[in-house]
Amino acid sequence: MGERSVVPGLPALVFAALTGTMAMMAFVAVIGPVVRLLGLAEWHAGLAVTAAGVLWMLSARRWGVLSDRVGRKRVLLIALAAYVVIYVALAVFVDTALARPPALWLSVAVLVGTRALVGLFYAAVPPTAAALVADGAAPGQRAAAMAKLGSANALGMVVGPAAAGWIAFHQLSLTLYVAAVLPLLSLAVIAWRLPADAPRTPANTAPRTPLHWADPRLRLPILAVFAAMVSVTIAQVTVGFFAIDRLQLSPADGARAAGLALTAVGVGLILAQGLVMKLTGVPARRWIAIGALISGVGFASVALVESRWALLAAYAVAAFGMGFVFPSFQALAADSVQAHEQGAAAGTVASVQGLGMVIGPMLGTLLYQWRPSAPYLLVGALLVLLSIAALRHRAGAAA
């Protein structure tokens, strides 16, 4: 614990996390109006988001392993360059299609295909950045550095949709052009400020046993990321419906309330991850246990909400707890494996994150149709179980 942590190029990684999240959220902010103007159905937008989650899930681990073999910076440059090309192609298509709408099947194919490819290539960024942090930070001190990346992501979640909404008010297609510039800036900063690194598993070394999905060292991080992502995506997909149905708001007011709730989420995440950065002596398992309990209480309390401000408060409390969980499962995964396994471990965690992104929205909407409070009670119970698991894991490790 007394070892000094040095993460070369951390500001460049933080900038990439911020701009990458802003670009991703900008698409989410405008996909609804684009779908309506092109005459598509709502489920087409859902299909595009789901396709991105599926390819993220299938590719994140492979990107992490590749970064072990060829170097972190090289993987980041490849992924971000592809991300820029895809986003520019999407912006050009939408700009053209809004002026002269093409056949419906073509619009669906392009929107789903480009969003899926964005998920495929951006899936390289979180695990590779996490592996870079693990390479430079000392065991036990990685949660603080991970929290810096998490704070950048949270800030991007807040600023991205707000900026996209303001730009879209003037010109819808311009939003996507601006969003395409963001990963281009990330690419330039990574190329300029991130030092070159050597592969962690050089080609001339003897082959090592690959990190297995069921490796017992990763059980708690995998459980934590799955529970966290299922919980967050359920809360995201149901908040708009809940605001309209429970609070008896109009669709416009419900959308505004949902936007404010998601803004409260970003603020809660930033505040919590600021504490993780300051309190570097707290073990990652303890952060997971504390954060999951706080977040579980926050989400479960949504079932009792009767006012707009109570909804905002519940989401803020839930996000505050999640701010402890997110950097900690990444740090715990890094602390649990050896140097040559960092990319594979980060990729495994990111793949499970993608799985949660796929399962959460489907599960949340099905439960909501049955009973509006059901998704939030399920999330609360799931996170309490995670808190108990983290405490038991800690006790077992100390024994």
Short mmCIF file of C-alpha atoms in Angstrom, two decimals:
data_model
loop_
_atom_site.label_atom_id
_atom_site.label_comp_id
_atom_site.label_asym_id
_atom_site.label_seq_id
_atom_site.Cartn_x
_atom_site.Cartn_y
_atom_site.Cartn_z
CA MET A 1 0.00 0.00 0.00
CA GLY A 2 3.00 2.27 0.43
CA GLU A 3 3.99 1.77 -3.20
CA ARG A 4 3.64 4.88 -5.33
CA SER A 5 1.06 4.74 -8.09
CA VAL A 6 2.04 6.10 -11.48
CA VAL A 7 -0.43 5.95 -14.37
CA PRO A 8 1.23 7.46 -17.45
CA GLY A 9 -1.16 9.41 -19.62
CA LEU A 10 -4.03 9.31 -17.11
CA PRO A 11 -5.32 12.79 -18.12
CA ALA A 12 -5.51 11.59 -21.73
CA LEU A 13 -7.51 8.54 -20.62
CA VAL A 14 -9.85 10.72 -18.57
CA PHE A 15 -10.40 13.01 -21.58
CA ALA A 16 -11.12 10.01 -23.80
CA ALA A 17 -13.62 8.66 -21.27
CA LEU A 18 -15.38 12.05 -21.08
CA THR A 19 -15.64 12.68 -24.82
CA GLY A 20 -16.45 9.05 -25.64
CA THR A 21 -19.37 8.99 -23.20
CA MET A 22 -20.60 12.36 -24.46
CA ALA A 23 -20.64 11.01 -28.02
CA MET A 24 -22.48 7.84 -26.98
CA MET A 25 -25.10 9.77 -25.00
CA ALA A 26 -25.56 12.33 -27.78
CA PHE A 27 -26.82 9.50 -30.00
CA VAL A 28 -29.23 8.34 -27.29
CA ALA A 29 -30.56 11.89 -26.95
CA VAL A 30 -31.44 12.27 -30.65
CA ILE A 31 -32.38 8.73 -31.66
CA GLY A 32 -36.06 9.31 -30.76
CA PRO A 33 -36.57 12.38 -32.96
CA VAL A 34 -34.55 10.80 -35.79
CA VAL A 35 -36.66 7.64 -35.67
CA ARG A 36 -39.88 9.66 -35.77
CA LEU A 37 -38.76 11.89 -38.64
CA LEU A 38 -37.67 8.89 -40.71
CA GLY A 39 -41.02 7.17 -40.12
CA LEU A 40 -39.59 4.26 -38.13
CA ALA A 41 -41.10 2.47 -35.14
CA GLU A 42 -39.96 2.86 -31.54
CA TRP A 43 -38.70 -0.71 -31.42
CA HIS A 44 -36.21 0.12 -34.16
CA ALA A 45 -34.48 2.49 -31.73
CA GLY A 46 -34.49 -0.25 -29.10
CA LEU A 47 -33.01 -2.66 -31.63
CA ALA A 48 -30.15 -0.24 -32.36
CA VAL A 49 -29.30 0.16 -28.67
CA THR A 50 -29.56 -3.60 -28.07
CA ALA A 51 -27.32 -4.38 -31.06
CA ALA A 52 -24.62 -2.13 -29.60
CA GLY A 53 -24.87 -3.92 -26.26
CA VAL A 54 -24.62 -7.35 -27.87
CA LEU A 55 -21.48 -6.52 -29.84
CA TRP A 56 -20.00 -4.80 -26.80
CA MET A 57 -20.60 -7.98 -24.80
CA LEU A 58 -19.05 -10.22 -27.47
CA SER A 59 -15.99 -8.07 -28.19
CA ALA A 60 -14.85 -6.39 -24.95
CA ARG A 61 -12.94 -9.40 -23.64
CA ARG A 62 -11.22 -9.89 -27.02
CA TRP A 63 -10.13 -6.25 -27.03
CA GLY A 64 -8.70 -6.62 -23.54
CA VAL A 65 -6.74 -9.73 -24.49
CA LEU A 66 -5.51 -8.01 -27.65
CA SER A 67 -4.22 -5.08 -25.58
CA ASP A 68 -2.19 -7.56 -23.52
CA ARG A 69 -0.62 -8.87 -26.73
CA VAL A 70 -0.01 -5.77 -28.85
CA GLY A 71 -0.03 -2.90 -26.34
CA ARG A 72 -2.71 -0.66 -24.86
CA LYS A 73 -2.05 2.47 -26.94
CA ARG A 74 -2.21 0.61 -30.24
CA VAL A 75 -5.61 -0.86 -29.40
CA LEU A 76 -6.97 2.51 -28.31
CA LEU A 77 -5.81 4.16 -31.55
CA ILE A 78 -7.36 1.42 -33.70
CA ALA A 79 -10.67 1.50 -31.85
CA LEU A 80 -11.00 5.29 -31.73
CA ALA A 81 -10.10 5.67 -35.42
CA ALA A 82 -12.84 3.21 -36.38
CA TYR A 83 -15.24 4.95 -34.00
CA VAL A 84 -14.64 8.28 -35.79
CA VAL A 85 -15.20 6.80 -39.26
CA ILE A 86 -18.45 5.09 -38.21
CA TYR A 87 -19.84 8.17 -36.49
CA VAL A 88 -19.08 10.38 -39.51
CA ALA A 89 -20.82 7.85 -41.78
CA LEU A 90 -23.84 7.87 -39.45
CA ALA A 91 -23.97 11.68 -39.40
CA VAL A 92 -23.78 11.93 -43.20
CA PHE A 93 -26.54 9.34 -43.63
CA VAL A 94 -28.89 11.01 -41.14
CA ASP A 95 -28.25 14.44 -42.68
CA THR A 96 -29.04 13.08 -46.14
CA ALA A 97 -31.99 10.98 -44.98
CA LEU A 98 -33.70 13.85 -43.20
CA ALA A 99 -33.62 15.86 -46.44
CA ARG A 100 -34.73 12.93 -48.62
CA PRO A 101 -35.97 9.92 -46.59
CA PRO A 102 -34.81 6.59 -48.07
CA ALA A 103 -36.58 3.23 -47.92
CA LEU A 104 -37.47 2.20 -44.37
CA TRP A 105 -35.38 -0.96 -44.52
CA LEU A 106 -32.30 1.07 -45.45
CA SER A 107 -32.82 3.50 -42.58
CA VAL A 108 -33.20 0.61 -40.12
CA ALA A 109 -30.16 -1.20 -41.50
CA VAL A 110 -27.92 1.87 -41.29
CA LEU A 111 -29.06 2.98 -37.82
CA VAL A 112 -28.79 -0.51 -36.34
CA GLY A 113 -25.58 -1.35 -38.20
CA THR A 114 -23.71 1.82 -37.33
CA ARG A 115 -24.81 1.73 -33.70
CA ALA A 116 -23.73 -1.92 -33.49
CA LEU A 117 -20.31 -1.05 -34.92
CA VAL A 118 -19.98 1.82 -32.43
CA GLY A 119 -20.60 -0.73 -29.67
CA LEU A 120 -18.07 -3.08 -31.24
CA PHE A 121 -15.22 -0.57 -31.37
CA TYR A 122 -15.97 1.56 -28.32
CA ALA A 123 -16.00 -1.68 -26.31
CA ALA A 124 -12.20 -1.55 -26.60
CA VAL A 125 -11.88 1.72 -24.69
CA PRO A 126 -13.12 0.94 -21.13
CA PRO A 127 -11.21 -2.35 -20.66
CA THR A 128 -8.02 -1.01 -22.23
CA ALA A 129 -8.16 2.16 -20.11
CA ALA A 130 -8.80 0.07 -16.99
CA ALA A 131 -5.87 -2.19 -17.86
CA LEU A 132 -3.63 0.87 -18.30
CA VAL A 133 -4.62 2.07 -14.83
CA ALA A 134 -3.91 -1.39 -13.43
CA ASP A 135 -0.50 -1.39 -15.13
CA GLY A 136 0.56 1.84 -13.41
CA ALA A 137 -1.31 1.96 -10.11
CA ALA A 138 -0.25 -0.08 -7.11
CA PRO A 139 -2.57 -2.83 -5.83
CA GLY A 140 -4.97 -1.35 -3.31
CA GLN A 141 -4.75 2.13 -4.86
CA ARG A 142 -6.44 1.45 -8.18
CA ALA A 143 -9.97 2.40 -7.14
CA ALA A 144 -8.99 6.08 -6.86
CA ALA A 145 -7.63 6.16 -10.43
CA MET A 146 -10.60 4.15 -11.70
CA ALA A 147 -12.87 6.70 -10.02
CA LYS A 148 -11.31 9.47 -12.12
CA LEU A 149 -12.35 7.58 -15.24
CA GLY A 150 -15.76 6.96 -13.69
CA SER A 151 -16.22 10.64 -12.88
CA ALA A 152 -15.39 11.51 -16.48
CA ASN A 153 -17.99 9.00 -17.68
CA ALA A 154 -20.58 10.41 -15.27
CA LEU A 155 -19.86 13.96 -16.39
CA GLY A 156 -20.24 12.83 -20.00
CA MET A 157 -23.62 11.31 -19.12
CA VAL A 158 -24.78 14.71 -17.86
CA VAL A 159 -23.17 17.05 -20.40
CA GLY A 160 -23.67 14.83 -23.48
CA PRO A 161 -27.48 14.76 -23.58
CA ALA A 162 -27.75 18.41 -22.50
CA ALA A 163 -25.39 19.60 -25.25
CA ALA A 164 -27.05 17.32 -27.80
CA GLY A 165 -30.48 18.68 -26.93
CA TRP A 166 -29.31 22.29 -27.29
CA ILE A 167 -27.63 21.64 -30.67
CA ALA A 168 -30.55 19.56 -31.94
CA PHE A 169 -32.88 22.49 -31.24
CA HIS A 170 -31.02 24.39 -33.99
CA GLN A 171 -30.29 21.48 -36.37
CA LEU A 172 -30.80 17.79 -35.62
CA SER A 173 -28.16 16.38 -37.96
CA LEU A 174 -25.59 18.86 -36.65
CA THR A 175 -25.70 17.03 -33.31
CA LEU A 176 -24.20 13.91 -34.87
CA TYR A 177 -21.51 15.86 -36.71
CA VAL A 178 -20.46 17.50 -33.44
CA ALA A 179 -20.60 14.12 -31.70
CA ALA A 180 -18.29 12.69 -34.38
CA VAL A 181 -15.71 15.38 -33.57
CA LEU A 182 -15.49 14.20 -29.95
CA PRO A 183 -13.89 10.79 -30.61
CA LEU A 184 -11.62 12.52 -33.15
CA LEU A 185 -10.39 14.77 -30.35
CA SER A 186 -9.91 11.69 -28.16
CA LEU A 187 -7.89 10.02 -30.90
CA ALA A 188 -5.64 13.07 -31.22
CA VAL A 189 -5.09 13.37 -27.47
CA ILE A 190 -4.35 9.66 -27.05
CA ALA A 191 -1.89 9.74 -29.95
CA TRP A 192 -0.19 12.84 -28.55
CA ARG A 193 -0.22 12.39 -24.79
CA LEU A 194 -0.38 8.66 -24.08
CA PRO A 195 3.11 7.10 -23.94
CA ALA A 196 3.80 4.04 -26.05
CA ASP A 197 3.73 0.81 -24.06
CA ALA A 198 5.13 -2.66 -24.54
CA PRO A 199 2.88 -5.73 -24.84
CA ARG A 200 2.28 -7.52 -21.55
CA THR A 201 2.45 -10.94 -23.23
CA PRO A 202 5.25 -10.65 -25.82
CA ALA A 203 5.07 -12.97 -28.80
CA ASN A 204 8.44 -14.62 -28.01
CA THR A 205 7.37 -15.83 -24.55
CA ALA A 206 5.96 -19.25 -23.80
CA PRO A 207 2.15 -19.41 -24.07
CA ARG A 208 0.33 -18.87 -20.79
CA THR A 209 -2.91 -20.38 -19.62
CA PRO A 210 -5.65 -17.94 -20.68
CA LEU A 211 -7.80 -16.29 -18.05
CA HIS A 212 -11.03 -18.29 -17.81
CA TRP A 213 -14.49 -16.76 -17.58
CA ALA A 214 -15.19 -18.76 -14.43
CA ASP A 215 -11.89 -17.89 -12.73
CA PRO A 216 -12.74 -17.76 -8.99
CA ARG A 217 -10.62 -14.62 -8.60
CA LEU A 218 -13.13 -12.69 -10.70
CA ARG A 219 -16.35 -13.96 -9.12
CA LEU A 220 -17.09 -10.91 -7.01
CA PRO A 221 -16.12 -8.35 -9.71
CA ILE A 222 -18.29 -10.19 -12.25
CA LEU A 223 -21.23 -10.39 -9.84
CA ALA A 224 -20.81 -6.70 -9.00
CA VAL A 225 -20.67 -5.46 -12.60
CA PHE A 226 -23.64 -7.61 -13.63
CA ALA A 227 -25.80 -6.47 -10.72
CA ALA A 228 -24.76 -2.84 -11.23
CA MET A 229 -25.45 -2.75 -14.98
CA VAL A 230 -28.76 -4.59 -14.74
CA SER A 231 -29.84 -2.17 -12.00
CA VAL A 232 -28.75 0.96 -13.86
CA THR A 233 -30.27 -0.02 -17.20
CA ILE A 234 -33.56 -1.05 -15.56
CA ALA A 235 -33.70 2.34 -13.83
CA GLN A 236 -32.90 4.17 -17.07
CA VAL A 237 -35.48 2.41 -19.22
CA THR A 238 -38.36 2.63 -16.73
CA VAL A 239 -37.99 6.13 -15.28
CA GLY A 240 -39.89 7.88 -18.08
CA PHE A 241 -42.85 5.48 -17.86
CA PHE A 242 -42.83 5.68 -14.07
CA ALA A 243 -42.91 9.48 -14.09
CA ILE A 244 -45.91 9.50 -16.43
CA ASP A 245 -47.89 6.70 -14.74
CA ARG A 246 -47.15 7.13 -11.04
CA LEU A 247 -46.81 10.93 -10.95
CA GLN A 248 -49.65 11.48 -13.45
CA LEU A 249 -47.55 13.71 -15.71
CA SER A 250 -48.05 14.49 -19.38
CA PRO A 251 -45.60 12.84 -21.80
CA ALA A 252 -43.67 16.11 -22.14
CA ASP A 253 -43.52 16.64 -18.36
CA GLY A 254 -42.66 12.97 -17.88
CA ALA A 255 -39.75 13.27 -20.27
CA ARG A 256 -38.57 16.38 -18.43
CA ALA A 257 -38.82 14.61 -15.06
CA ALA A 258 -36.93 11.61 -16.45
CA GLY A 259 -34.20 13.91 -17.76
CA LEU A 260 -33.87 15.60 -14.37
CA ALA A 261 -33.70 12.20 -12.66
CA LEU A 262 -30.90 11.08 -14.97
CA THR A 263 -29.11 14.38 -14.33
CA ALA A 264 -29.37 13.65 -10.61
CA VAL A 265 -27.78 10.28 -11.36
CA GLY A 266 -24.78 11.97 -12.96
CA VAL A 267 -24.38 14.34 -10.01
CA GLY A 268 -24.62 11.49 -7.51
CA LEU A 269 -22.01 9.47 -9.39
CA ILE A 270 -19.59 12.39 -9.51
CA LEU A 271 -19.91 13.14 -5.79
CA ALA A 272 -19.44 9.52 -4.76
CA GLN A 273 -16.46 8.91 -7.01
CA GLY A 274 -14.89 12.08 -5.64
CA LEU A 275 -14.98 10.41 -2.21
CA VAL A 276 -13.41 7.24 -3.63
CA MET A 277 -10.57 9.35 -5.06
CA LYS A 278 -9.94 10.98 -1.68
CA LEU A 279 -10.35 7.98 0.65
CA THR A 280 -7.71 5.80 -0.97
CA GLY A 281 -7.27 3.54 2.06
CA VAL A 282 -10.73 1.94 1.82
CA PRO A 283 -10.57 -1.56 0.27
CA ALA A 284 -12.50 -2.11 -2.96
CA ARG A 285 -14.64 -4.87 -1.39
CA ARG A 286 -15.80 -2.48 1.32
CA TRP A 287 -16.74 0.18 -1.24
CA ILE A 288 -18.81 -2.43 -3.09
CA ALA A 289 -20.58 -3.52 0.10
CA ILE A 290 -21.35 0.05 1.21
CA GLY A 291 -22.28 1.32 -2.25
CA ALA A 292 -24.54 -1.61 -3.13
CA LEU A 293 -26.46 -1.21 0.15
CA ILE A 294 -26.96 2.55 -0.33
CA SER A 295 -27.94 2.11 -3.97
CA GLY A 296 -30.31 -0.76 -3.16
CA VAL A 297 -32.14 1.38 -0.60
CA GLY A 298 -32.33 4.27 -3.07
CA PHE A 299 -33.75 2.19 -5.91
CA ALA A 300 -36.19 0.27 -3.69
CA SER A 301 -37.54 3.54 -2.30
CA VAL A 302 -38.70 4.53 -5.79
CA ALA A 303 -41.57 2.07 -5.26
CA LEU A 304 -42.91 4.48 -2.59
CA VAL A 305 -42.41 7.70 -4.58
CA GLU A 306 -45.44 9.98 -4.99
CA SER A 307 -43.82 13.26 -6.07
CA ARG A 308 -41.34 14.53 -8.63
CA TRP A 309 -38.82 15.67 -6.03
CA ALA A 310 -38.98 12.33 -4.23
CA LEU A 311 -38.16 10.63 -7.52
CA LEU A 312 -35.13 12.87 -8.01
CA ALA A 313 -33.96 12.24 -4.43
CA ALA A 314 -34.33 8.46 -4.75
CA TYR A 315 -32.36 8.38 -8.01
CA ALA A 316 -29.66 10.64 -6.54
CA VAL A 317 -29.23 8.34 -3.51
CA ALA A 318 -29.14 5.26 -5.75
CA ALA A 319 -26.52 6.88 -8.01
CA PHE A 320 -24.45 7.95 -5.00
CA GLY A 321 -24.17 4.30 -3.99
CA MET A 322 -23.38 3.25 -7.54
CA GLY A 323 -20.55 5.77 -7.55
CA PHE A 324 -18.82 3.58 -4.96
CA VAL A 325 -19.50 0.34 -6.83
CA PHE A 326 -18.39 1.14 -10.38
CA PRO A 327 -14.70 2.02 -9.86
CA SER A 328 -14.38 -0.64 -7.15
CA PHE A 329 -15.30 -3.71 -9.18
CA GLN A 330 -12.77 -2.62 -11.81
CA ALA A 331 -10.10 -2.11 -9.15
CA LEU A 332 -10.94 -5.42 -7.48
CA ALA A 333 -10.62 -7.27 -10.78
CA ALA A 334 -7.23 -5.63 -11.39
CA ASP A 335 -6.01 -6.44 -7.88
CA SER A 336 -7.05 -10.08 -8.29
CA VAL A 337 -4.94 -11.02 -11.34
CA GLN A 338 -1.34 -10.84 -12.52
CA ALA A 339 0.24 -8.23 -14.78
CA HIS A 340 -0.08 -10.26 -17.99
CA GLU A 341 -3.80 -10.85 -17.29
CA GLN A 342 -4.89 -7.24 -16.77
CA GLY A 343 -6.33 -6.73 -20.24
CA ALA A 344 -8.15 -10.07 -20.16
CA ALA A 345 -9.58 -9.34 -16.71
CA ALA A 346 -10.73 -5.84 -17.66
CA GLY A 347 -12.21 -7.21 -20.89
CA THR A 348 -14.06 -9.95 -19.04
CA VAL A 349 -15.60 -7.41 -16.69
CA ALA A 350 -16.53 -5.15 -19.62
CA SER A 351 -18.15 -8.09 -21.45
CA VAL A 352 -20.36 -8.81 -18.45
CA GLN A 353 -21.16 -5.09 -18.42
CA GLY A 354 -22.43 -5.49 -21.98
CA LEU A 355 -24.51 -8.51 -20.93
CA GLY A 356 -26.16 -6.38 -18.25
CA MET A 357 -26.85 -3.68 -20.85
CA VAL A 358 -28.73 -6.27 -22.93
CA ILE A 359 -30.67 -8.02 -20.15
CA GLY A 360 -31.56 -4.99 -18.01
CA PRO A 361 -33.84 -3.09 -20.44
CA MET A 362 -35.77 -6.21 -21.45
CA LEU A 363 -36.20 -7.39 -17.86
CA GLY A 364 -37.13 -3.92 -16.63
CA THR A 365 -39.86 -3.32 -19.21
CA LEU A 366 -41.38 -6.79 -18.71
CA LEU A 367 -41.53 -6.32 -14.94
CA TYR A 368 -42.91 -2.80 -15.34
CA GLN A 369 -45.80 -4.07 -17.46
CA TRP A 370 -46.68 -6.45 -14.63
CA ARG A 371 -46.37 -3.87 -11.82
CA PRO A 372 -44.65 -0.45 -11.95
CA SER A 373 -42.93 -0.93 -8.59
CA ALA A 374 -41.62 -4.42 -9.41
CA PRO A 375 -38.42 -3.40 -11.29
CA TYR A 376 -37.30 -1.16 -8.44
CA LEU A 377 -37.98 -3.75 -5.75
CA LEU A 378 -36.05 -6.34 -7.76
CA VAL A 379 -33.09 -3.98 -8.15
CA GLY A 380 -33.15 -3.20 -4.43
CA ALA A 381 -33.09 -6.90 -3.53
CA LEU A 382 -30.35 -7.65 -6.08
CA LEU A 383 -28.08 -4.92 -4.71
CA VAL A 384 -28.62 -5.94 -1.09
CA LEU A 385 -27.55 -9.47 -2.06
CA LEU A 386 -24.46 -7.99 -3.73
CA SER A 387 -23.64 -6.09 -0.54
CA ILE A 388 -23.89 -9.30 1.49
CA ALA A 389 -21.73 -11.15 -1.03
CA ALA A 390 -19.06 -8.44 -0.84
CA LEU A 391 -19.01 -8.62 2.96
CA ARG A 392 -18.73 -12.41 2.93
CA HIS A 393 -16.00 -12.26 0.28
CA ARG A 394 -14.07 -9.83 2.47
CA ALA A 395 -14.48 -12.03 5.52
CA GLY A 396 -13.31 -15.06 3.58
CA ALA A 397 -10.28 -13.21 2.22
CA ALA A 398 -9.26 -12.08 5.66
CA ALA A 399 -9.50 -15.56 7.12
#
